[in-house]
C-alpha positions as a printed Julia matrix, in Angstrom:
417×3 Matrix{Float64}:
   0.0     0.0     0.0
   2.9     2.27    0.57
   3.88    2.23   -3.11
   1.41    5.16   -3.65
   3.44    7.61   -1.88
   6.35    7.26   -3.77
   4.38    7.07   -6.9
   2.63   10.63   -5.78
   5.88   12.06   -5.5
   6.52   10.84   -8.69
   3.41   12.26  -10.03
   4.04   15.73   -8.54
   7.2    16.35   -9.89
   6.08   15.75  -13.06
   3.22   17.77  -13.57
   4.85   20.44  -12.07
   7.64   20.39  -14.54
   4.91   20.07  -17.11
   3.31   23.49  -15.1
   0.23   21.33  -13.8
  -2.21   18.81  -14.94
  -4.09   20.34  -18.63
  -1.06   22.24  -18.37
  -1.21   22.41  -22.65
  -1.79   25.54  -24.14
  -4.67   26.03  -25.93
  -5.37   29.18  -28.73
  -8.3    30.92  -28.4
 -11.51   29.7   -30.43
 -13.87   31.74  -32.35
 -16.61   32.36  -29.97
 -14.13   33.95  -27.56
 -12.46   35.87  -29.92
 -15.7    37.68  -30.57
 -15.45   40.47  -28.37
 -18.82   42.3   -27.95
 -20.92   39.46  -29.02
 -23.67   38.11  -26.89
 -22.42   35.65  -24.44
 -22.88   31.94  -24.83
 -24.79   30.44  -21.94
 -24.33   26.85  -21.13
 -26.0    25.34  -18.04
 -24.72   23.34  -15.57
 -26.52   20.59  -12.92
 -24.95   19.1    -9.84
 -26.46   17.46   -6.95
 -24.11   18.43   -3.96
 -24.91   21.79   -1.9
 -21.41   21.14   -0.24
 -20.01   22.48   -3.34
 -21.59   25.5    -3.8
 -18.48   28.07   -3.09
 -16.44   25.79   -5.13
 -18.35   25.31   -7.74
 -19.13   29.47   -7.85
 -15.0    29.94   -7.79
 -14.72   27.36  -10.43
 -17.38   29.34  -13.2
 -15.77   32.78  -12.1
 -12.47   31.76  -12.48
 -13.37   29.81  -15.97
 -15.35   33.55  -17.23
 -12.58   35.29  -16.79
 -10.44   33.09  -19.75
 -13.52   33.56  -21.57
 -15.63   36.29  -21.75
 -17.7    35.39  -24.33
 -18.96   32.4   -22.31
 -21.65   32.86  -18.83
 -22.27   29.65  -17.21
 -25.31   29.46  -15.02
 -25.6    26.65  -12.48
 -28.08   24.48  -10.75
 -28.11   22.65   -7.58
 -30.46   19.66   -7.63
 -30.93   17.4    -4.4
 -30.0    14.02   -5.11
 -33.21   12.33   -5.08
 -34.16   14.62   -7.93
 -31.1    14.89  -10.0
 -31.14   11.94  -11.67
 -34.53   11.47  -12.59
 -34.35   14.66  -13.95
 -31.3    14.08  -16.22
 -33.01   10.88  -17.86
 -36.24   12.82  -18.55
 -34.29   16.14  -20.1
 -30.82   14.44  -21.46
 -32.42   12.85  -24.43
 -34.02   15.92  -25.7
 -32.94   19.73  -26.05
 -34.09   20.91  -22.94
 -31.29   19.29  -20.65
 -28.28   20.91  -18.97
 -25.49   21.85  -21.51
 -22.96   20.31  -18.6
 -23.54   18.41  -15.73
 -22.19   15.87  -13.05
 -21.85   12.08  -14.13
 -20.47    9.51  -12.02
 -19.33    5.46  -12.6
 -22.86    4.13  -11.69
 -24.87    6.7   -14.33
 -21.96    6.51  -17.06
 -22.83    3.15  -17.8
 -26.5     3.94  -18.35
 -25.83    6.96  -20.16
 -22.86    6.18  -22.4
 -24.23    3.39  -24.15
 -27.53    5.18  -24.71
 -25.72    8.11  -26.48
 -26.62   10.76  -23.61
 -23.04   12.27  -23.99
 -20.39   13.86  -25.67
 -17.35   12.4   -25.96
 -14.56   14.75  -24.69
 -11.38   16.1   -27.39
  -8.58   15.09  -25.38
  -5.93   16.43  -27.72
  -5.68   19.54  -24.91
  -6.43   17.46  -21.93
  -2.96   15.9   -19.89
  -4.94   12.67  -19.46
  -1.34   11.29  -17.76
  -2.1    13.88  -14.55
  -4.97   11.62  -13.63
  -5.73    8.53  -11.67
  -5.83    5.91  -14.64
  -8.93    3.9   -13.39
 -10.81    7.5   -12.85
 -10.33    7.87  -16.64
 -11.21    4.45  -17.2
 -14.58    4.34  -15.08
 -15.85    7.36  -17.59
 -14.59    5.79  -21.03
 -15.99    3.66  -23.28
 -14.66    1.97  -26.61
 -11.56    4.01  -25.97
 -13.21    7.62  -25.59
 -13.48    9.68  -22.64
 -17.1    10.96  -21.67
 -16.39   13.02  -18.89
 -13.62   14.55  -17.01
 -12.97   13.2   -13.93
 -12.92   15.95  -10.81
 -13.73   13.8    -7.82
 -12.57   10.46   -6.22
 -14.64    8.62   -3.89
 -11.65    5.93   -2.33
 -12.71    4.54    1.28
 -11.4     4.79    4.56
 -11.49    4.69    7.8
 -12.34    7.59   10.4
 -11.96    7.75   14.09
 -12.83   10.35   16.85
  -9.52   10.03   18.79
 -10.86   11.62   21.69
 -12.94    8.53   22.28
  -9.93    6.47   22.13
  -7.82    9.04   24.9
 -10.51    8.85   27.18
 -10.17    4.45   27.18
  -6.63    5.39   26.83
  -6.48    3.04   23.21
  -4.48    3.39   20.89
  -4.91    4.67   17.52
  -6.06    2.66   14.68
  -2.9     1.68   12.55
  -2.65    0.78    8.34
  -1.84   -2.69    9.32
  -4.86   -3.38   11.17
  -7.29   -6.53   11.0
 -10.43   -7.27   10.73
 -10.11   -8.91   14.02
  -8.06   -5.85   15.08
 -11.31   -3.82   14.22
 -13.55   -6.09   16.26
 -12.23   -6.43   19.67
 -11.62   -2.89   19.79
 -14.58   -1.89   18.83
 -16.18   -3.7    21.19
 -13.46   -2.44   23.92
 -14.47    1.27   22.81
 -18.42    0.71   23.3
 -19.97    1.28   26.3
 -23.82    2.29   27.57
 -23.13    6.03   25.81
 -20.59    5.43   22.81
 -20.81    2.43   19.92
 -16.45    1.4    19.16
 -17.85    1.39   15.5
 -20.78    2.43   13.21
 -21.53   -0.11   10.41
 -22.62    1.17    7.18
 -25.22   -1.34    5.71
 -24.97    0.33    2.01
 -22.83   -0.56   -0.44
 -20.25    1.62   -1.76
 -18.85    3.02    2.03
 -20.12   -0.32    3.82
 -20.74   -4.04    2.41
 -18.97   -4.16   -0.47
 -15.48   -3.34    1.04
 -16.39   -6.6     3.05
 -17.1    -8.49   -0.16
 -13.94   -7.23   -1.57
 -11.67   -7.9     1.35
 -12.84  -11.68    1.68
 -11.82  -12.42   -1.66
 -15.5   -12.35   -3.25
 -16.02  -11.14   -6.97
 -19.25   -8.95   -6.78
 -20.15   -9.49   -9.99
 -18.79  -12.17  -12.4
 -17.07  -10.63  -15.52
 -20.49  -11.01  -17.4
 -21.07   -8.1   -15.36
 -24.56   -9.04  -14.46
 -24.44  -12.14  -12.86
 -24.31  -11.81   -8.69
 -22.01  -13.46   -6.09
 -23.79  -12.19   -2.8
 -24.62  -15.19   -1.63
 -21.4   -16.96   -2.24
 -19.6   -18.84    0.58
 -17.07  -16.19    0.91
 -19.74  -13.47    0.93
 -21.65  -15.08    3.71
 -18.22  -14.95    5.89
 -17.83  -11.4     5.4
 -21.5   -10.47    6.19
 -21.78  -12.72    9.34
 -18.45  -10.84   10.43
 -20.47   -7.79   10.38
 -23.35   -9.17   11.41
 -21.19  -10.34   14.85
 -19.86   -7.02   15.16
 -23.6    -5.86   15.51
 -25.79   -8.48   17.04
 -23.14  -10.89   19.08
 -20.81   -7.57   20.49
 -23.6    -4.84   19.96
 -20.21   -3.04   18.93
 -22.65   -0.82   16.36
 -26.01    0.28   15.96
 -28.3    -1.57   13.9
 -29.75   -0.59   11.02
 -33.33    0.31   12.55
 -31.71    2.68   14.92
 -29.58    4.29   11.95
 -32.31    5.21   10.47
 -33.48    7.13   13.02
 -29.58    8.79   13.26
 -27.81    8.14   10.29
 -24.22    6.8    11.07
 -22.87   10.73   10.05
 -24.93   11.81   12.67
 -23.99   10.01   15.42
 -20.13   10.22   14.24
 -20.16   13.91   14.32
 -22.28   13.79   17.56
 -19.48   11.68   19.15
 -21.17    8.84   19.67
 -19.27    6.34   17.44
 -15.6     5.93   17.78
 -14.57    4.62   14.37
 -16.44    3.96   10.93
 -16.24    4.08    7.4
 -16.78    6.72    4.75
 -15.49    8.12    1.17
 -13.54   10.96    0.65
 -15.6    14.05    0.42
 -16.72   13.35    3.98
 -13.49   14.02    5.73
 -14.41   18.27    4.87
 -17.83   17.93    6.83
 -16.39   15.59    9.49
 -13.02   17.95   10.27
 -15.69   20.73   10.65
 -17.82   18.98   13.5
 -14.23   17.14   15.18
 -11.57   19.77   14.28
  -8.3    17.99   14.79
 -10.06   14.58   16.91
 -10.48   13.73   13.58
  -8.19   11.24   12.3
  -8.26    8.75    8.96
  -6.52    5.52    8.41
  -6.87    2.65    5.5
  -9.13   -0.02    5.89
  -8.96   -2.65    8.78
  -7.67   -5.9     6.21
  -9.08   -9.09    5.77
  -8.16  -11.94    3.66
  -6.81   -8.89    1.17
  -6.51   -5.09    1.41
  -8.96   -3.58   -0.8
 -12.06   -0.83   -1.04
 -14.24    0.41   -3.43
 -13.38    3.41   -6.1
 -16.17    5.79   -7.71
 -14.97    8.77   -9.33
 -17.57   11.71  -10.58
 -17.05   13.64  -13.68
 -17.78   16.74  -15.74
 -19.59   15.85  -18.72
 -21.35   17.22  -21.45
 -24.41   16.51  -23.09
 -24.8    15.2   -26.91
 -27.92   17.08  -27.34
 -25.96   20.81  -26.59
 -26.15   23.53  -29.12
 -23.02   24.93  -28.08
 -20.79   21.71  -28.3
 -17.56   24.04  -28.75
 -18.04   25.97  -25.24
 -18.87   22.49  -23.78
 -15.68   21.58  -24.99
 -13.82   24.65  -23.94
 -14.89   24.17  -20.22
 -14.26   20.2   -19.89
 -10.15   21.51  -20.74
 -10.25   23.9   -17.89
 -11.8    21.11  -15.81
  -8.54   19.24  -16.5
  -6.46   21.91  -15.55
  -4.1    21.78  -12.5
  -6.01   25.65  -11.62
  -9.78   23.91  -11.44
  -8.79   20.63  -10.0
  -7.17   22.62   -7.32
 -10.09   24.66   -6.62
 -12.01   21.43   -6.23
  -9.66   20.44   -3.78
 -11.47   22.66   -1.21
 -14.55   20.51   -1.26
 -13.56   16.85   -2.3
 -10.0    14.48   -3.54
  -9.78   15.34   -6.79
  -8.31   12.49  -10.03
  -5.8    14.69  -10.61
  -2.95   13.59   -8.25
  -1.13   16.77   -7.77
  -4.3    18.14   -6.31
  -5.48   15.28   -4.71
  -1.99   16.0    -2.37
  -3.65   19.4    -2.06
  -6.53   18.03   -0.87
  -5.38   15.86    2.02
  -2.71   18.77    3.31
  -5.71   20.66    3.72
  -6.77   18.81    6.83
  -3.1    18.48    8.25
  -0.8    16.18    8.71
  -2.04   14.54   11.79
  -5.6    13.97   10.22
  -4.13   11.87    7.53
  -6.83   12.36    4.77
  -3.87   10.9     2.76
  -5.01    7.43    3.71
  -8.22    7.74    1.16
  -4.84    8.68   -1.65
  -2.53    5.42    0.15
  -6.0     3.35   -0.48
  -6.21    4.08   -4.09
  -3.39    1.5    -4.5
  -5.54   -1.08   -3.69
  -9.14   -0.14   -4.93
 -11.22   -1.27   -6.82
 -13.72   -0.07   -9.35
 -17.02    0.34   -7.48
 -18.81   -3.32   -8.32
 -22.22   -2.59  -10.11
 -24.07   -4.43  -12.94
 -23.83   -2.77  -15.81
 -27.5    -3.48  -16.74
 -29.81   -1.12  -14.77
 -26.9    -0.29  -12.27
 -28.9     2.14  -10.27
 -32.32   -0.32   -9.62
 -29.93   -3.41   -8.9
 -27.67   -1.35   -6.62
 -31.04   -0.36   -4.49
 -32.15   -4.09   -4.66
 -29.22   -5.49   -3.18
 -29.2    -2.38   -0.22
 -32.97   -3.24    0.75
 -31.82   -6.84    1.38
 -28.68   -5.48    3.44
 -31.04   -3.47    5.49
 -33.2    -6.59    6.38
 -29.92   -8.34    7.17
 -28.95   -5.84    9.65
 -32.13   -4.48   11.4
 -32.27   -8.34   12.11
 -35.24   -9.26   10.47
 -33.2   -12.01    8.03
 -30.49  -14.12    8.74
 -27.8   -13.02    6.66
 -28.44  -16.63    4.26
 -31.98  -15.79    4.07
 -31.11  -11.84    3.43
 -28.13  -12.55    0.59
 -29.8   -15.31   -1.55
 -33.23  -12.44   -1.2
 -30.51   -9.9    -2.61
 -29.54  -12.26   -5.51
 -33.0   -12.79   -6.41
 -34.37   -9.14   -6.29
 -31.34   -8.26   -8.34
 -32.0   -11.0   -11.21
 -35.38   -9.69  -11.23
 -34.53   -6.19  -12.13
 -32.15   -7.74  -14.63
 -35.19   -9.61  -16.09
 -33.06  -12.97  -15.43
């Protein structure tokens, strides 16, 4: 796992001698040269309110190269945002740009919902290989990526001071993990908070014992493998047999963030963009650390994306703002919100928090991610048929046998298996 830092190194020198990632120079086109003309408007969607100062420095910063261009942009909640793009993408009434990530690419791409991105101005080397891969298709990039979502683990250390434990280390176990979060709980605090979803919780179980989510098919399921049923009754023990965690009925009355930030929960797991909200409620009690191991290290990897939409009338602008997304100056500025691909300001990213935080375990855990598993038939509806069987599993209301071969089932009906 330790390979990354050298490679980041690596990776920063470079770019910098290359003056940053996009660091290509690109001429002017004709709809900026037009000086006096009636600006261009493009639109842009995203779904997360977190980013709203970012995302207002990132369009300032991107009219001032180009005056000729006014972006206006759009906060949608999540629950919305998505519907929303599959009703407007396929006609001319969509957003001219928007947010795509992994799970939506593989709806959209094949359905011919966006443009593919020019990457003749675009220093495609600067970025996290699999980002670029997990928005590409038949050898095109469809988006540029701007956001990472690795996983890790975070900790209130003032929890662990007051039992007088010690810190959670890289080379920690799953068993490591389990007796002490059970040491840590007590009638006011949980040692650990599970996360019964997939992409923060389950899956880095699955991943860690060895099991392959999906076969290469990509739509056939391995939840209810042997291997998978090992990793879930290891979480199911760390719930039900140590009460180490709350269960999934009580989380949805307090949602695991919740009760983290409330100090409540000494340790759990989360992606990236998290560590900004959760240094604002723990200030420096905050700390991160890769995954607890099992039979392998490994996590899951989602990356987000700028992309642009096929049906634009201004493909040209589109195409002028997905290069300053690539550039070292934009990625940067995202850096104040999320990690971003690019891994000179991914570095930018974790210093933010300092040193003793060490956001740069979500960078260290990169080395050994994986792409987030999903089907790539109706990703989103199998995704949410697999989570409503985790959910049973862990407000106790299915054995975890009974809950995973349910999971399998619900998710070959949505694939019309």
């Amino acid at each position: 796992m330790k390979k990354i830092a050298s490679f980041v190194i690596a990776a920063t020198m470079l770019c910098a001698l290359l003056t940053g990632c996009g660091g290509k120079t690109t001429e002017p086109s004709a709809p900026d040269a037009q000086k006096g003309a009636q600006p261009v408007e493009l639109d842009l969607y995203y779904w997360d309110e977190s980013y709203n100062d970012t995302m207002a420095a990132v369009v300032e910063a991107f009219e001032a190269q180009h005056d000729n261009i006014k972006i206006n942009i759009t906060t949608i909640p999540w629950g919305e945002y998505w519907t929303k793009l599959q009703t407007a993408l396929p006609t001319d009434s969509g957003p001219d740009l928007f947010w795509c990530n992994y799970m939506y690419s593989l709806e959209f791409i094949p359905n011919g919902l966006l443009a593919p991105v020019d990457t003749t101005n675009v220093d495609t080397g600067a970025f996290v290989e699999e980002a670029l891969n997990m928005l590409s298709a038949d050898g095109r990039l469809y988006a540029v990526p701007f956001m990472l979502d690795s996983v890790a683990m975070v900790y209130n250390k003032s929890l662990f001071d007051a039992k007088g434990i010690a810190y959670p280390t890289a080379d920690w176990t799953w068993e490591d993990l389990r007796t002490n979060a059970a040491a840590l709980t007590d009638e006011n605090h949980y040692g650990y908070c599970l996360d019964y979803q997939s992409q923060m919780g389950t899956f880095n179980f699955l991943l860690q014992n060895g099991v392959t989510v999906y076969e290469e098919d990509g739509v056939t399921p391995n939840f209810n493998s042997d291997a998978a049923v090992e990793a879930f009754n290891y979480q199911y023990d760390l719930v039900f047999t140590d009460k180490s965690s709350p269960n999934a009925t009580q989380l949805s009355e307090l949602s695991k963030g919740d009760r983290f930030m409330a100090g409540q929960a000494a340790m759990t797991y989360c992606t990236s963009p998290y560590v900004a909200t959760y240094y604002d409620a723990l200030g420096d009690a905050l700390g991160c650390v890769e995954l607890p191991a099992g039979k392998e290290e490994a996590c899951t990897l989602n990356a987000v994306g700028f992309a642009g939409s096929a049906k634009s009338a201004h493909p040209e602008e589109v195409q002028m703002f997905l290069e300053f997304a690539s550039s070292v100056e934009c990625q940067t500025m995202l850096a104040q919100s999320g990690m971003p691909a690019c891994l000179e300001a991914a570095n930018v990213w974790a210093e933010r928090f300092g040193e003793d935080t060490n956001a740069a375990a979500f960078i260290n855990m990169m080395d050994v991610a994986h792409r987030l598993p999903l089907a790539h038939k109706s990703p989103a509806a199998t995704r949410s048929a697999y989570e409503s069987e985790c959910a049973n599993i862990f407000a106790g209301t299915k054995t975890v046998e009974e809950g995973l071969n349910d999971a399998v089932a619900a998710v070959q009906a949505e694939l019309g298996a």
